[in-house]
């Protein structure tokens, strides 16, 4: 009985409270009802505005991100283009340096070749000069030898001359004119040579061999 009575009391209390709330609502003033309606209307508007702001913000952020991406792509393209230009310039500079190095090397080789050719030419000229000098020396030596031999032969055999016989001066002297100059020549008396002169006529041309014996010119042979 006590439990049933407790439940009933609780039910009555709850019902009273609900009735009181309903009455309060019904008894509320029109202004309060209007405020409540305004609050109810304003809330969705604010939510809509917040949604629109969020959408605009997202669009702005998306646009910013797109612009940033575009700027980054442009910067990357510019950097790639600059890098390519720098690489091309470096390649051209390298090629130019290689060409200049090749030209310099070729120039050195040409100069070295010219120098070598000059040395060869000078060596050839020097060799030719030495050979010519040796040849000249040999010729001079041969000439000197021939002259010495001739002098020795002349000394031993006498000198040959051709002149005009002018006559017999005495049994051992004859006169002969050589190159327009008359000279007295000694001849051994009663020799075969003197006999030849005795048989000649004055004015006759004669070729003879003589030698100098001190101041005397001695005829050894008549040809």
Coordinates of C-alpha atoms in Angstrom, one line a residue:
X1 CA 0.0 0.0 0.0
X2 CA 2.8 2.4 0.8
X3 CA 4.5 1.7 -2.5
X4 CA 1.3 2.2 -4.5
X5 CA 0.6 5.4 -2.6
X6 CA 4.2 6.7 -3.5
X7 CA 3.8 6.0 -7.2
X8 CA 0.5 7.8 -7.3
X9 CA 2.0 10.8 -5.6
X10 CA 4.8 11.0 -8.0
X11 CA 2.5 10.7 -11.0
X12 CA 0.4 13.6 -9.7
X13 CA 3.4 15.7 -9.1
X14 CA 4.7 15.1 -12.7
X15 CA 1.3 15.9 -14.1
X16 CA 1.1 19.1 -12.2
X17 CA 4.4 20.2 -13.5
X18 CA 3.5 19.5 -17.1
X19 CA 0.2 21.3 -16.7
X20 CA 2.0 24.3 -15.2
X21 CA 4.4 24.5 -18.1
X22 CA 1.6 24.3 -20.6
X23 CA -0.2 27.0 -18.9
X24 CA 2.8 29.2 -18.8
X25 CA 3.2 28.8 -22.5
X26 CA -0.3 29.6 -23.2
X27 CA -0.3 32.5 -20.9
X28 CA 3.0 34.0 -22.4
X29 CA 2.7 37.5 -23.9
X30 CA 2.6 38.2 -27.7
X31 CA 6.0 40.0 -27.5
X32 CA 7.7 36.9 -26.0
X33 CA 6.1 34.8 -28.7
X34 CA 7.3 37.2 -31.4
X35 CA 10.9 37.2 -29.9
X36 CA 10.8 33.5 -29.9
X37 CA 9.7 33.5 -33.5
X38 CA 12.4 36.0 -34.5
X39 CA 15.0 33.9 -32.7
X40 CA 13.7 30.8 -34.5
X41 CA 13.9 32.7 -37.9
X42 CA 17.3 34.3 -37.2
X43 CA 19.0 31.1 -36.4
X44 CA 18.6 29.5 -39.8
X45 CA 19.6 32.8 -41.5
X46 CA 22.8 32.9 -39.4
X47 CA 23.5 29.3 -40.2
X48 CA 23.0 30.1 -43.9
X49 CA 25.3 33.1 -43.8
X50 CA 27.9 31.1 -41.9
X51 CA 27.6 28.4 -44.6
X52 CA 28.0 31.0 -47.3
X53 CA 31.0 32.5 -45.6
X54 CA 32.6 29.1 -45.2
X55 CA 31.9 28.4 -48.9
X56 CA 33.3 31.7 -49.9
X57 CA 36.3 31.1 -47.7
X58 CA 36.8 27.7 -49.1
X59 CA 36.5 29.1 -52.7
X60 CA 39.0 31.8 -51.8
X61 CA 41.4 29.3 -50.3
X62 CA 40.9 27.1 -53.4
X63 CA 41.6 30.1 -55.7
X64 CA 44.6 31.0 -53.6
X65 CA 45.9 27.5 -53.7
X66 CA 45.3 27.4 -57.5
X67 CA 47.1 30.7 -57.9
X68 CA 49.9 29.5 -55.7
X69 CA 50.1 26.3 -57.7
X70 CA 50.1 28.3 -61.0
X71 CA 52.8 30.6 -59.6
X72 CA 54.8 27.6 -58.5
X73 CA 54.5 26.0 -61.9
X74 CA 55.5 29.2 -63.6
X75 CA 58.4 29.6 -61.2
X76 CA 59.4 26.0 -61.9
X77 CA 59.1 26.5 -65.7
X78 CA 61.2 29.7 -65.4
X79 CA 63.8 28.0 -63.3
X80 CA 63.9 25.0 -65.8
X81 CA 64.2 27.5 -68.7
X82 CA 67.0 29.4 -66.9
X83 CA 68.7 26.1 -66.1
X84 CA 68.5 25.0 -69.7
X85 CA 69.8 28.4 -70.9
X86 CA 72.7 28.2 -68.4
X87 CA 73.4 24.6 -69.6
X88 CA 73.4 25.7 -73.2
X89 CA 75.7 28.6 -72.4
X90 CA 78.0 26.4 -70.5
X91 CA 78.0 23.9 -73.4
X92 CA 78.8 26.6 -75.9
X93 CA 81.5 28.0 -73.6
X94 CA 83.0 24.5 -73.3
X95 CA 82.9 24.0 -77.0
X96 CA 84.5 27.3 -77.6
X97 CA 87.2 26.6 -75.1
X98 CA 87.8 23.2 -76.7
X99 CA 88.1 24.9 -80.1
X100 CA 90.5 27.5 -78.8
X101 CA 92.5 24.7 -77.2
X102 CA 92.6 22.8 -80.4
X103 CA 93.6 25.9 -82.3
X104 CA 96.3 26.7 -79.8
X105 CA 97.6 23.1 -80.0
X106 CA 97.5 23.2 -83.8
X107 CA 99.4 26.5 -83.7
X108 CA 102.1 25.0 -81.4
X109 CA 102.3 21.9 -83.6
X110 CA 102.7 24.1 -86.7
X111 CA 105.4 26.2 -85.1
X112 CA 107.2 23.1 -84.0
X113 CA 106.9 21.7 -87.5
X114 CA 108.2 24.9 -89.0
X115 CA 111.1 25.0 -86.5
X116 CA 111.9 21.4 -87.2
X117 CA 111.8 22.1 -91.0
X118 CA 114.1 25.2 -90.4
X119 CA 116.5 23.1 -88.4
X120 CA 116.5 20.5 -91.1
X121 CA 117.1 23.1 -93.8
X122 CA 119.9 24.7 -91.9
X123 CA 121.4 21.3 -91.2
X124 CA 121.1 20.4 -94.9
X125 CA 122.7 23.8 -95.9
X126 CA 125.4 23.2 -93.3
X127 CA 126.0 19.7 -94.7
X128 CA 126.1 21.0 -98.2
X129 CA 128.5 23.8 -97.2
X130 CA 130.7 21.3 -95.5
X131 CA 130.6 19.0 -98.5
X132 CA 131.3 21.9 -100.8
X133 CA 134.1 23.1 -98.6
X134 CA 135.6 19.6 -98.5
X135 CA 135.2 19.4 -102.3
X136 CA 136.8 22.8 -102.7
X137 CA 139.6 21.7 -100.4
X138 CA 140.2 18.6 -102.4
X139 CA 140.2 20.5 -105.6
X140 CA 142.7 23.0 -104.1
X141 CA 144.8 20.2 -102.8
X142 CA 144.8 18.5 -106.2
X143 CA 145.6 21.8 -107.9
X144 CA 148.4 22.4 -105.5
X145 CA 149.7 18.9 -106.1
X146 CA 149.5 19.3 -109.8
X147 CA 151.3 22.6 -109.7
X148 CA 153.9 21.2 -107.4
X149 CA 154.3 18.2 -109.8
X150 CA 154.6 20.5 -112.7
X151 CA 157.2 22.6 -111.0
X152 CA 159.1 19.6 -110.0
X153 CA 158.9 18.3 -113.5
X154 CA 160.0 21.6 -115.0
X155 CA 162.8 21.7 -112.5
X156 CA 163.9 18.3 -113.5
X157 CA 163.1 18.3 -117.2
X158 CA 163.2 22.1 -117.9
X159 CA 160.7 24.5 -119.4
X160 CA 159.3 24.4 -122.9
X161 CA 159.1 27.4 -125.1
X162 CA 158.6 28.4 -128.7
X163 CA 160.3 31.3 -130.4
X164 CA 162.1 32.6 -133.5
X165 CA 165.6 31.4 -134.2
X166 CA 167.9 34.4 -134.9
X167 CA 171.2 32.4 -135.5
X168 CA 174.3 30.9 -133.8
X169 CA 176.4 33.4 -131.9
X170 CA 179.3 31.1 -131.2
X171 CA 180.0 27.3 -131.0
X172 CA 178.0 27.0 -127.8
X173 CA 175.5 30.0 -127.9
X174 CA 172.4 30.6 -130.0
X175 CA 169.9 33.5 -130.0
X176 CA 166.2 32.9 -129.9
X177 CA 163.5 35.6 -129.6
X178 CA 160.6 34.5 -127.3
X179 CA 157.5 36.7 -126.9
X180 CA 159.3 39.5 -128.7
X181 CA 162.3 39.3 -126.3
X182 CA 165.6 38.0 -127.7
X183 CA 167.7 35.8 -125.3
X184 CA 171.0 34.0 -125.6
X185 CA 170.8 30.3 -124.8
X186 CA 173.7 28.0 -124.1
X187 CA 174.0 24.8 -126.0
X188 CA 176.6 22.1 -125.6
X189 CA 179.2 22.5 -128.4
X190 CA 179.3 19.8 -131.1
X191 CA 176.2 18.2 -129.6
X192 CA 173.2 16.9 -131.6
X193 CA 171.2 19.9 -130.4
X194 CA 173.8 22.4 -131.7
X195 CA 173.9 20.5 -135.0
X196 CA 170.2 21.1 -135.3
X197 CA 170.6 24.8 -134.7
X198 CA 173.4 25.0 -137.2
X199 CA 171.1 23.5 -139.9
X200 CA 168.4 26.0 -139.3
X201 CA 167.8 29.3 -141.1
X202 CA 167.4 32.5 -139.2
X203 CA 163.8 33.6 -138.8
X204 CA 162.7 29.9 -138.5
X205 CA 160.3 29.0 -135.6
X206 CA 161.7 26.6 -133.1
X207 CA 160.3 24.8 -130.0
X208 CA 162.8 23.8 -127.4
X209 CA 163.2 22.8 -123.7
X210 CA 165.6 24.8 -121.5
X211 CA 166.4 25.2 -117.8
X212 CA 167.8 28.1 -115.8
X213 CA 171.3 27.5 -114.5
X214 CA 172.1 30.5 -112.4
X215 CA 172.0 33.4 -114.8
X216 CA 172.4 31.2 -117.9
X217 CA 169.6 29.7 -119.9
X218 CA 170.7 26.2 -121.1
X219 CA 168.9 24.4 -123.9
X220 CA 168.5 20.6 -123.3
X221 CA 166.4 19.6 -126.3
X222 CA 165.1 20.9 -129.6
X223 CA 161.7 19.5 -130.8

